[in-house]
Tab-separated table of C-alpha atoms and ligand atoms in Angstrom:
chain	number	residue	atom	x	y	z
A	542	MET	CA	68.724	259.286	-70.864
A	543	LYS	CA	66.217	259.675	-68.076
A	544	LEU	CA	62.709	258.291	-68.376
A	545	HIS	CA	59.650	259.841	-66.820
A	546	GLU	CA	57.845	258.151	-63.959
A	547	TYR	CA	54.941	257.094	-66.179
A	548	GLN	CA	57.309	255.622	-68.767
A	549	SER	CA	59.366	253.781	-66.141
A	550	LYS	CA	56.273	252.333	-64.493
A	551	LEU	CA	54.891	251.095	-67.823
A	552	ILE	CA	58.166	249.273	-68.385
A	553	PHE	CA	58.090	247.890	-64.833
A	554	SER	CA	54.617	246.536	-65.399
A	555	LYS	CA	55.799	244.638	-68.481
A	556	TYR	CA	58.184	242.801	-66.183
A	557	GLY	CA	55.488	241.833	-63.745
A	558	ILE	CA	55.897	244.637	-61.226
A	559	PRO	CA	52.462	245.809	-60.043
A	560	ILE	CA	51.733	249.511	-60.562
A	561	PRO	CA	48.635	251.616	-59.820
A	562	LYS	CA	46.070	252.110	-62.554
A	563	GLY	CA	46.438	255.450	-64.286
A	564	ARG	CA	47.353	257.504	-67.343
A	565	VAL	CA	49.240	260.600	-68.268
A	566	ALA	CA	47.493	263.893	-69.100
A	567	ALA	CA	48.645	267.133	-70.690
A	568	THR	CA	45.646	269.236	-69.655
A	569	ALA	CA	43.581	269.599	-66.484
A	570	GLN	CA	40.446	268.557	-68.370
A	571	GLU	CA	42.086	265.362	-69.500
A	572	ALA	CA	43.152	264.767	-65.899
A	573	ARG	CA	39.533	265.131	-64.827
A	574	HIS	CA	38.369	262.583	-67.412
A	575	ILE	CA	40.952	260.074	-66.265
A	576	ALA	CA	39.913	260.680	-62.646
A	577	GLU	CA	36.274	260.014	-63.603
A	578	GLU	CA	37.265	256.762	-65.274
A	579	LEU	CA	39.338	255.598	-62.306
A	580	GLY	CA	36.892	256.671	-59.609
A	581	GLY	CA	37.791	257.077	-55.937
A	582	ARG	CA	40.783	258.932	-54.609
A	583	ILE	CA	43.302	260.061	-57.191
A	584	VAL	CA	46.912	261.166	-57.079
A	585	ILE	CA	48.109	263.892	-59.465
A	586	LYS	CA	51.825	263.719	-60.145
A	587	SER	CA	54.010	266.171	-62.060
A	588	GLN	CA	56.122	264.471	-64.741
A	589	VAL	CA	59.489	266.168	-64.683
A	590	LEU	CA	62.918	264.597	-64.970
A	591	VAL	CA	64.077	265.492	-61.466
A	592	GLY	CA	63.555	263.949	-58.060
A	593	GLY	CA	61.956	265.546	-55.038
A	594	ARG	CA	58.652	266.367	-56.695
A	595	GLY	CA	56.722	265.470	-53.569
A	596	LYS	CA	58.625	267.977	-51.451
A	597	ALA	CA	58.245	270.628	-54.152
A	598	GLY	CA	54.452	270.266	-54.080
A	599	GLY	CA	54.308	268.384	-57.364
A	600	VAL	CA	52.461	265.318	-55.984
A	601	LYS	CA	48.952	265.841	-54.595
A	602	VAL	CA	46.033	263.610	-53.628
A	603	ALA	CA	42.513	264.512	-54.810
A	604	ARG	CA	39.208	263.217	-53.442
A	605	ASP	CA	37.157	263.516	-56.616
A	606	PRO	CA	37.424	264.419	-60.326
A	607	GLN	CA	36.717	268.076	-59.646
A	608	GLU	CA	39.560	268.392	-57.177
A	609	ALA	CA	41.735	266.377	-59.571
A	610	GLU	CA	41.101	269.017	-62.220
A	611	GLN	CA	41.942	271.839	-59.795
A	612	LEU	CA	45.151	270.203	-58.633
A	613	ALA	CA	46.140	269.351	-62.207
A	614	THR	CA	45.677	273.022	-63.200
A	615	GLN	CA	47.884	274.035	-60.321
A	616	ILE	CA	50.587	271.423	-60.954
A	617	LEU	CA	50.612	271.977	-64.730
A	618	GLY	CA	51.451	275.621	-64.007
A	619	MET	CA	54.450	274.744	-61.870
A	620	GLU	CA	58.150	274.745	-62.458
A	621	ILE	CA	60.130	272.202	-60.449
A	622	LYS	CA	63.852	272.834	-60.067
A	623	GLY	CA	63.741	274.977	-63.195
A	624	LEU	CA	61.821	272.440	-65.300
A	625	PRO	CA	58.301	273.287	-66.487
A	626	VAL	CA	55.612	270.681	-65.786
A	627	ARG	CA	54.021	269.760	-69.115
A	628	LYS	CA	52.360	266.503	-68.121
A	629	VAL	CA	50.808	264.984	-65.047
A	630	LEU	CA	50.272	261.344	-64.214
A	631	VAL	CA	46.799	260.653	-62.898
A	632	ASP	CA	46.919	257.494	-60.790
A	633	GLU	CA	44.558	255.664	-58.519
A	634	ALA	CA	45.661	256.754	-55.030
A	635	ALA	CA	47.028	254.077	-52.759
A	636	ALA	CA	46.366	253.761	-49.041
A	637	ILE	CA	49.926	253.395	-47.851
A	638	GLU	CA	50.918	251.169	-44.949
A	639	SER	CA	54.693	251.443	-45.428
A	640	GLU	CA	57.231	252.713	-47.954
A	641	ILE	CA	60.293	250.781	-49.114
A	642	TYR	CA	63.210	252.052	-51.164
A	643	PHE	CA	64.226	249.577	-53.867
A	644	ALA	CA	66.694	250.041	-56.710
A	645	ILE	CA	69.347	248.498	-58.925
A	646	THR	CA	72.224	250.595	-60.177
A	647	ASN	CA	75.830	250.258	-61.339
A	648	ASP	CA	78.470	250.045	-58.662
A	649	ARG	CA	81.473	251.238	-60.612
A	650	ALA	CA	83.969	250.472	-57.872
A	651	ALA	CA	82.721	246.880	-57.573
A	652	LYS	CA	82.292	246.592	-61.364
A	653	LYS	CA	78.917	245.013	-60.750
A	654	PRO	CA	75.261	245.939	-60.528
A	655	VAL	CA	74.083	246.458	-56.973
A	656	MET	CA	70.614	245.966	-55.548
A	657	MET	CA	69.728	248.401	-52.778
A	658	ALA	CA	66.786	248.349	-50.428
A	659	SER	CA	65.649	250.095	-47.301
A	660	ALA	CA	62.655	249.911	-45.053
A	661	ALA	CA	63.058	253.679	-44.626
A	662	GLY	CA	61.837	254.452	-48.142
A	663	GLY	CA	59.975	257.510	-49.339
A	664	MET	CA	60.822	261.134	-49.630
A	665	ASP	CA	63.630	261.233	-47.064
A	666	ILE	CA	65.834	258.546	-48.578
A	667	GLU	CA	68.661	261.044	-49.279
A	668	GLU	CA	68.751	261.893	-45.603
A	669	VAL	CA	68.733	258.199	-44.682
A	670	ALA	CA	71.663	257.628	-47.053
A	671	ALA	CA	73.601	260.515	-45.528
A	672	LYS	CA	72.860	259.996	-41.828
A	673	THR	CA	72.098	256.306	-41.368
A	674	PRO	CA	73.603	254.516	-44.386
A	675	GLU	CA	73.428	251.213	-42.464
A	676	LYS	CA	69.674	251.290	-43.060
A	677	ILE	CA	70.300	250.767	-46.768
A	678	ILE	CA	70.979	247.143	-47.618
A	679	LYS	CA	73.243	246.430	-50.593
A	680	VAL	CA	73.645	243.176	-52.473
A	681	HIS	CA	75.878	242.857	-55.524
A	682	ILE	CA	74.644	240.947	-58.521
A	683	ASP	CA	76.940	238.872	-60.668
A	684	PRO	CA	76.092	240.074	-64.182
A	685	LEU	CA	76.628	236.597	-65.636
A	686	LEU	CA	74.565	234.701	-63.078
A	687	GLY	CA	71.912	237.367	-62.698
A	688	LEU	CA	69.919	237.980	-59.546
A	689	ARG	CA	69.539	234.748	-57.571
A	690	GLU	CA	66.406	234.071	-55.631
A	691	TYR	CA	68.273	233.639	-52.348
A	692	GLN	CA	69.675	237.144	-52.783
A	693	ALA	CA	66.191	238.646	-53.019
A	694	ARG	CA	65.243	236.636	-49.909
A	695	ASP	CA	68.313	237.942	-48.078
A	696	VAL	CA	67.235	241.491	-48.901
A	697	ALA	CA	63.673	240.852	-47.714
A	698	LEU	CA	65.036	239.497	-44.442
A	699	ALA	CA	67.508	242.342	-43.998
A	700	ILE	CA	64.810	245.019	-44.361
A	701	ASP	CA	62.548	243.145	-41.920
A	702	LEU	CA	59.845	242.621	-44.499
A	703	PRO	CA	57.002	240.581	-43.001
A	704	ARG	CA	56.999	237.010	-44.361
A	705	GLU	CA	53.582	237.324	-45.963
A	706	TYR	CA	55.076	239.755	-48.534
A	707	TRP	CA	58.172	237.783	-49.443
A	708	LYS	CA	56.672	236.025	-52.423
A	709	ASP	CA	55.540	239.310	-53.994
A	710	PHE	CA	58.813	240.980	-53.112
A	711	ILE	CA	60.920	238.244	-54.714
A	712	LYS	CA	58.863	238.476	-57.891
A	713	ILE	CA	59.297	242.261	-57.952
A	714	ALA	CA	63.052	241.931	-57.327
A	715	SER	CA	63.334	239.564	-60.268
A	716	GLY	CA	61.232	241.938	-62.414
A	717	LEU	CA	63.423	244.869	-61.462
A	718	TRP	CA	66.553	242.930	-62.393
A	719	GLN	CA	65.077	241.995	-65.791
A	720	THR	CA	64.013	245.612	-66.329
A	721	TYR	CA	67.498	246.827	-65.528
A	722	LYS	CA	69.290	244.246	-67.630
A	723	GLU	CA	67.128	244.067	-70.730
A	724	ASN	CA	66.816	247.837	-71.114
A	725	ASP	CA	70.514	248.557	-70.523
A	726	ALA	CA	69.594	250.780	-67.606
A	727	THR	CA	72.150	252.355	-65.319
A	728	LEU	CA	69.394	252.907	-62.773
A	729	ALA	CA	66.040	251.257	-62.165
A	730	GLU	CA	64.541	252.667	-58.996
A	731	ILE	CA	61.273	252.272	-57.131
A	732	ASN	CA	60.820	254.788	-54.338
A	733	PRO	CA	58.489	254.111	-52.767
A	734	LEU	CA	57.655	250.487	-53.260
A	735	VAL	CA	54.632	250.406	-50.992
A	736	ILE	CA	52.722	247.951	-48.938
A	737	THR	CA	49.119	249.081	-49.035
A	738	LYS	CA	46.561	248.830	-46.255
A	739	ASP	CA	44.848	246.099	-48.261
A	740	LYS	CA	48.124	244.166	-48.274
A	741	ARG	CA	49.306	244.636	-51.830
A	742	VAL	CA	52.901	245.440	-52.816
A	743	MET	CA	53.333	247.883	-55.671
A	744	ALA	CA	55.581	250.457	-57.287
A	745	LEU	CA	54.153	253.903	-56.559
A	746	ASP	CA	57.032	255.762	-58.164
A	747	GLY	CA	59.492	254.803	-60.883
A	748	LYS	CA	62.706	256.144	-62.249
A	749	MET	CA	64.951	254.773	-64.955
A	750	ILE	CA	68.131	255.992	-66.564
A	751	ILE	CA	69.129	254.276	-69.797
A	752	ASP	CA	72.768	254.079	-70.848
A	753	ASP	CA	73.043	256.417	-73.850
A	754	ASN	CA	75.724	254.164	-75.321
A	755	ALA	CA	73.178	251.355	-75.616
A	756	MET	CA	70.475	253.480	-77.198
A	757	PHE	CA	71.231	252.163	-80.671
A	758	ARG	CA	69.645	248.842	-79.705
A	759	HIS	CA	66.582	250.331	-78.028
A	760	SER	CA	64.727	252.284	-80.677
A	761	ASP	CA	61.502	251.961	-78.654
A	762	LEU	CA	63.170	253.672	-75.704
A	763	ALA	CA	64.841	256.294	-77.878
A	764	GLU	CA	61.366	257.393	-78.962
A	765	MET	CA	60.512	258.080	-75.349
A	766	ARG	CA	63.091	260.838	-75.078
A	767	ASP	CA	61.403	264.030	-73.923
A	768	ILE	CA	63.476	266.832	-75.387
A	769	ASP	CA	61.219	269.507	-73.868
A	770	GLU	CA	62.158	268.346	-70.405
A	771	GLU	CA	65.906	268.086	-70.852
A	772	ALA	CA	68.445	270.786	-70.150
A	773	PRO	CA	68.693	272.659	-73.502
A	774	ALA	CA	72.495	272.496	-73.440
A	775	GLU	CA	72.393	268.691	-73.399
A	776	THR	CA	69.950	268.507	-76.300
A	777	GLU	CA	72.114	270.901	-78.309
A	778	ALA	CA	75.267	268.918	-77.467
A	779	ARG	CA	73.697	265.652	-78.583
A	780	LYS	CA	72.631	267.224	-81.872
A	781	TYR	CA	76.268	267.963	-82.671
A	782	GLY	CA	77.620	264.667	-81.329
A	783	LEU	CA	79.388	266.328	-78.404
A	784	SER	CA	79.769	264.603	-75.041
A	785	PHE	CA	78.760	267.280	-72.583
A	786	ILE	CA	78.031	267.186	-68.886
A	787	LYS	CA	77.299	270.323	-66.916
A	788	LEU	CA	79.090	270.715	-63.597
A	789	ASP	CA	79.016	273.300	-60.838
A	790	GLY	CA	82.319	275.154	-61.285
A	791	ASN	CA	83.158	278.309	-63.240
A	792	ILE	CA	85.824	277.258	-65.748
A	793	GLY	CA	84.357	276.140	-69.057
A	794	CYS	CA	86.381	273.392	-70.714
A	795	MET	CA	86.618	272.403	-74.344
A	796	VAL	CA	88.850	269.422	-74.957
A	797	ASN	CA	89.249	266.739	-77.596
A	798	GLY	CA	89.144	263.268	-76.112
A	799	ALA	CA	87.375	262.028	-72.999
A	800	GLY	CA	90.608	261.063	-71.246
A	801	LEU	CA	92.202	264.424	-71.951
A	802	ALA	CA	89.006	266.172	-70.838
A	803	MET	CA	89.103	264.358	-67.497
A	804	THR	CA	92.812	265.095	-67.100
A	805	SER	CA	92.151	268.772	-67.833
A	806	MET	CA	89.456	268.853	-65.155
A	807	ASP	CA	91.815	267.191	-62.662
A	808	VAL	CA	94.584	269.669	-63.378
A	809	ILE	CA	92.169	272.604	-63.018
A	810	LYS	CA	91.239	271.252	-59.588
A	811	LEU	CA	94.887	270.691	-58.729
A	812	PHE	CA	95.429	274.437	-59.124
A	813	GLY	CA	92.410	275.319	-57.010
A	814	GLY	CA	89.783	275.794	-59.738
A	815	GLU	CA	86.489	274.055	-60.478
A	816	PRO	CA	85.405	272.984	-63.977
A	817	ALA	CA	81.997	274.186	-65.193
A	818	ASN	CA	81.570	271.210	-67.470
A	819	PHE	CA	82.987	268.133	-69.077
A	820	LEU	CA	83.081	268.543	-72.832
A	821	ASP	CA	84.668	266.213	-75.326
A	822	ILE	CA	84.435	267.483	-78.908
A	823	GLY	CA	85.652	264.090	-80.115
A	824	GLY	CA	88.170	263.234	-82.781
A	825	GLY	CA	88.316	265.183	-86.032
A	826	ALA	CA	85.829	267.863	-84.986
A	827	GLY	CA	85.239	270.492	-87.650
A	828	ALA	CA	84.736	274.207	-87.162
A	829	ASP	CA	80.924	273.987	-86.862
A	830	LYS	CA	81.147	271.437	-84.060
A	831	VAL	CA	83.696	273.570	-82.223
A	832	ALA	CA	81.470	276.624	-82.604
A	833	ALA	CA	78.495	274.710	-81.201
A	834	ALA	CA	80.604	273.539	-78.258
A	835	MET	CA	81.630	277.088	-77.529
A	836	ARG	CA	78.048	278.369	-77.673
A	837	ILE	CA	77.026	275.660	-75.222
A	838	ILE	CA	79.833	276.525	-72.789
A	839	LEU	CA	79.150	280.245	-72.946
A	840	THR	CA	75.412	280.012	-72.327
A	841	ASP	CA	76.215	278.875	-68.766
A	842	PRO	CA	76.149	282.079	-66.687
A	843	ASN	CA	78.504	280.527	-64.118
A	844	VAL	CA	81.350	280.396	-66.628
A	845	LYS	CA	83.985	282.999	-65.751
A	846	ALA	CA	86.783	281.684	-67.969
A	847	VAL	CA	87.190	279.104	-70.711
A	848	LEU	CA	90.021	276.657	-71.195
A	849	PHE	CA	90.643	275.138	-74.630
A	850	ASN	CA	92.944	272.166	-74.420
A	851	ILE	CA	93.427	270.678	-77.859
A	852	PHE	CA	95.840	267.898	-78.641
A	853	GLY	CA	95.840	267.737	-82.408
A	854	GLY	CA	95.901	264.268	-83.905
A	855	ILE	CA	93.087	263.570	-86.293
A	856	THR	CA	91.655	266.791	-84.891
A	857	ARG	CA	93.406	269.632	-86.704
A	858	CYS	CA	94.284	272.656	-84.595
A	859	ASP	CA	93.603	275.090	-87.455
A	860	GLU	CA	90.052	273.704	-87.788
A	861	VAL	CA	89.530	274.178	-84.072
A	862	ALA	CA	90.873	277.729	-84.291
A	863	ARG	CA	88.453	278.498	-87.124
A	864	GLY	CA	85.594	277.150	-85.018
A	865	ILE	CA	86.618	279.318	-82.093
A	866	LEU	CA	86.717	282.387	-84.367
A	867	THR	CA	83.294	281.610	-85.876
A	868	ALA	CA	81.772	281.212	-82.430
A	869	MET	CA	83.422	284.361	-81.102
A	870	ASP	CA	81.955	286.281	-83.994
A	871	GLU	CA	78.525	284.990	-83.066
A	872	VAL	CA	78.447	285.007	-79.280
A	873	LYS	CA	80.909	287.803	-78.475
A	874	PRO	CA	82.214	286.214	-75.272
A	875	LYS	CA	82.960	288.529	-72.380
A	876	VAL	CA	85.026	286.077	-70.355
A	877	PRO	CA	88.780	285.476	-70.659
A	878	MET	CA	89.831	282.477	-72.723
A	879	VAL	CA	92.942	280.405	-72.358
A	880	VAL	CA	94.071	278.268	-75.240
A	881	ARG	CA	96.581	275.480	-75.525
A	882	LEU	CA	97.060	274.006	-78.967
A	883	VAL	CA	99.591	271.265	-79.695
A	884	GLY	CA	99.948	268.663	-82.433
A	885	THR	CA	98.609	268.644	-85.979
A	886	ASN	CA	98.631	272.135	-87.523
A	887	ALA	CA	99.160	273.791	-84.129
A	888	GLU	CA	101.288	276.510	-85.722
A	889	GLU	CA	98.565	277.446	-88.235
A	890	GLY	CA	95.996	277.367	-85.438
A	891	ARG	CA	97.982	279.695	-83.231
A	892	LYS	CA	98.473	282.124	-86.133
A	893	LEU	CA	94.725	282.238	-86.742
A	894	LEU	CA	94.103	283.073	-83.093
A	895	GLU	CA	96.864	285.672	-82.842
A	896	ASN	CA	94.502	288.622	-83.016
A	897	ALA	CA	91.658	286.973	-81.117
A	898	ASN	CA	92.729	288.372	-77.752
A	899	MET	CA	93.197	284.995	-76.099
A	900	ILE	CA	95.604	283.966	-73.373
A	901	THR	CA	97.976	281.351	-74.753
A	902	ALA	CA	99.618	278.529	-72.843
A	903	GLU	CA	102.331	276.025	-73.678
A	904	THR	CA	101.599	273.199	-71.277
A	905	LEU	CA	98.449	271.869	-69.661
A	906	ALA	CA	99.687	272.927	-66.208
A	907	ASP	CA	100.340	276.413	-67.500
A	908	ALA	CA	96.916	276.547	-69.176
A	909	ALA	CA	95.141	275.332	-66.035
A	910	LYS	CA	96.960	277.850	-63.810
A	911	LYS	CA	96.137	280.679	-66.185
A	912	SER	CA	92.459	279.731	-66.422
A	913	VAL	CA	92.124	279.441	-62.629
A	914	ALA	CA	93.654	282.926	-62.295
A	915	ALA	CA	91.459	284.289	-65.099
A	916	ALA	CA	88.301	282.888	-63.484
A	917	GLN	CA	89.256	284.651	-60.254
A	918	GLY	CA	89.626	287.895	-62.186
A	919	LYS	CA	93.387	288.013	-61.719
B	1625	GDP	P1	59.050	262.094	-55.633
B	1625	GDP	O1	58.910	263.009	-54.474
B	1625	GDP	O2	59.455	262.845	-56.879
B	1625	GDP	O3	59.941	260.936	-55.366
B	1625	GDP	O4	57.573	261.507	-55.940
B	1625	GDP	P2	56.828	260.185	-55.432
B	1625	GDP	O5	56.087	259.613	-56.551
B	1625	GDP	O6	57.769	259.264	-54.740
B	1625	GDP	O7	55.788	260.745	-54.386
B	1625	GDP	C1	56.206	261.364	-53.197
B	1625	GDP	C2	55.395	260.886	-52.026
B	1625	GDP	O8	54.022	261.145	-52.244
B	1625	GDP	C3	55.481	259.389	-51.767
B	1625	GDP	O9	56.607	259.054	-51.001
B	1625	GDP	C4	54.190	259.124	-51.041
B	1625	GDP	O10	54.356	259.361	-49.662
B	1625	GDP	C5	53.246	260.174	-51.616
B	1625	GDP	N1	52.349	259.504	-52.582
B	1625	GDP	C6	52.596	259.239	-53.878
B	1625	GDP	N2	51.572	258.540	-54.420
B	1625	GDP	C7	50.667	258.362	-53.438
B	1625	GDP	C8	49.403	257.708	-53.340
B	1625	GDP	O11	48.886	257.108	-54.283
B	1625	GDP	N3	48.769	257.742	-52.128
B	1625	GDP	C9	49.301	258.371	-51.048
B	1625	GDP	N4	48.622	258.358	-49.912
B	1625	GDP	N5	50.485	258.989	-51.103
B	1625	GDP	C10	51.147	258.990	-52.263
B	1626	MN	MN1	59.811	258.953	-55.272
């Protein structure tokens, strides 16, 4: 689950990371009031759950409350990368001297959290990562020992941070580590962490992703979920207990079991196709869950074919077949569908689907080949 900038920064501030004064507003009038309270120059920032708001025109500086209201009107009417802006953060504007990139995330390959920092922070960090990755310093953190002070000092040295800021930086590094650890985050990112002209260090932007698997022990964070700003397919999937991740290919996949789902995606790629999603319907899925999964897959306009790969164990193939039929009745899919059913009640399942005009397959390889061909219109 992604948190908004204003939510992330509030959490940061609880861990001792300085943030600008400010509040979130849902209307331009409210933005004006906040600007009046704060006084001085103001920054109006769209709150959407994607990066690159600055480049999209979703972050603007205003000189006075009147301009703040104008800019808020404009930004509240925007869509950024397909997401409507429903809230803006109204912050005291900072006079920026320099921008640092600073984050902690999971390094899966190293099986450890990694702290990353760069003196080349700000809006072009993606380009820095692609073209001059040596400018991004990485330090792994032992999860049992936690972040050690010498590590934060090493980072400060490596990014050529002037000595006068080391004390602040080390405190912020420790705060970021606590934020990451105690909230079960998979990402806690500050970009930019700025040094201001009046020599303060603070987090101007904030981004956090919380591990959904840990949500059960963070009811306060769960309440922060902003359903309006999430991709509708993901909200729908969560409602039915489906694990769904949208991808960029054109073959929709419905599989029971995360391992089998990943294998199915690999085999699709092996035969030259690209999966449109990862979808695990889980063990023992009933017809209604299957129908929901199918609706979710078919609402993606990129999907040119669907592959059902069901290995019946506690999941019964006849239940899955009934779900497919229910969904077909409802959504009337226009794309070819390839189905492979094996295991518990596979025979009954196949019988149910006999008249459903689906392409059948015996093995996973066969099913993948057929769905790649179907997606290419062959
Ligand atoms: P992002 O583009 O979605 O990452 O949004 P950010 O919050 O990082 O803002 C983008 C850029 O706007 C920053 O890198 C800054 O250069 C600029 N910016 C943000 N807040 C302020 C501010 O208070 N004062 C000034 N002068 N610039 C700001
Ligand atoms: Mn940013």
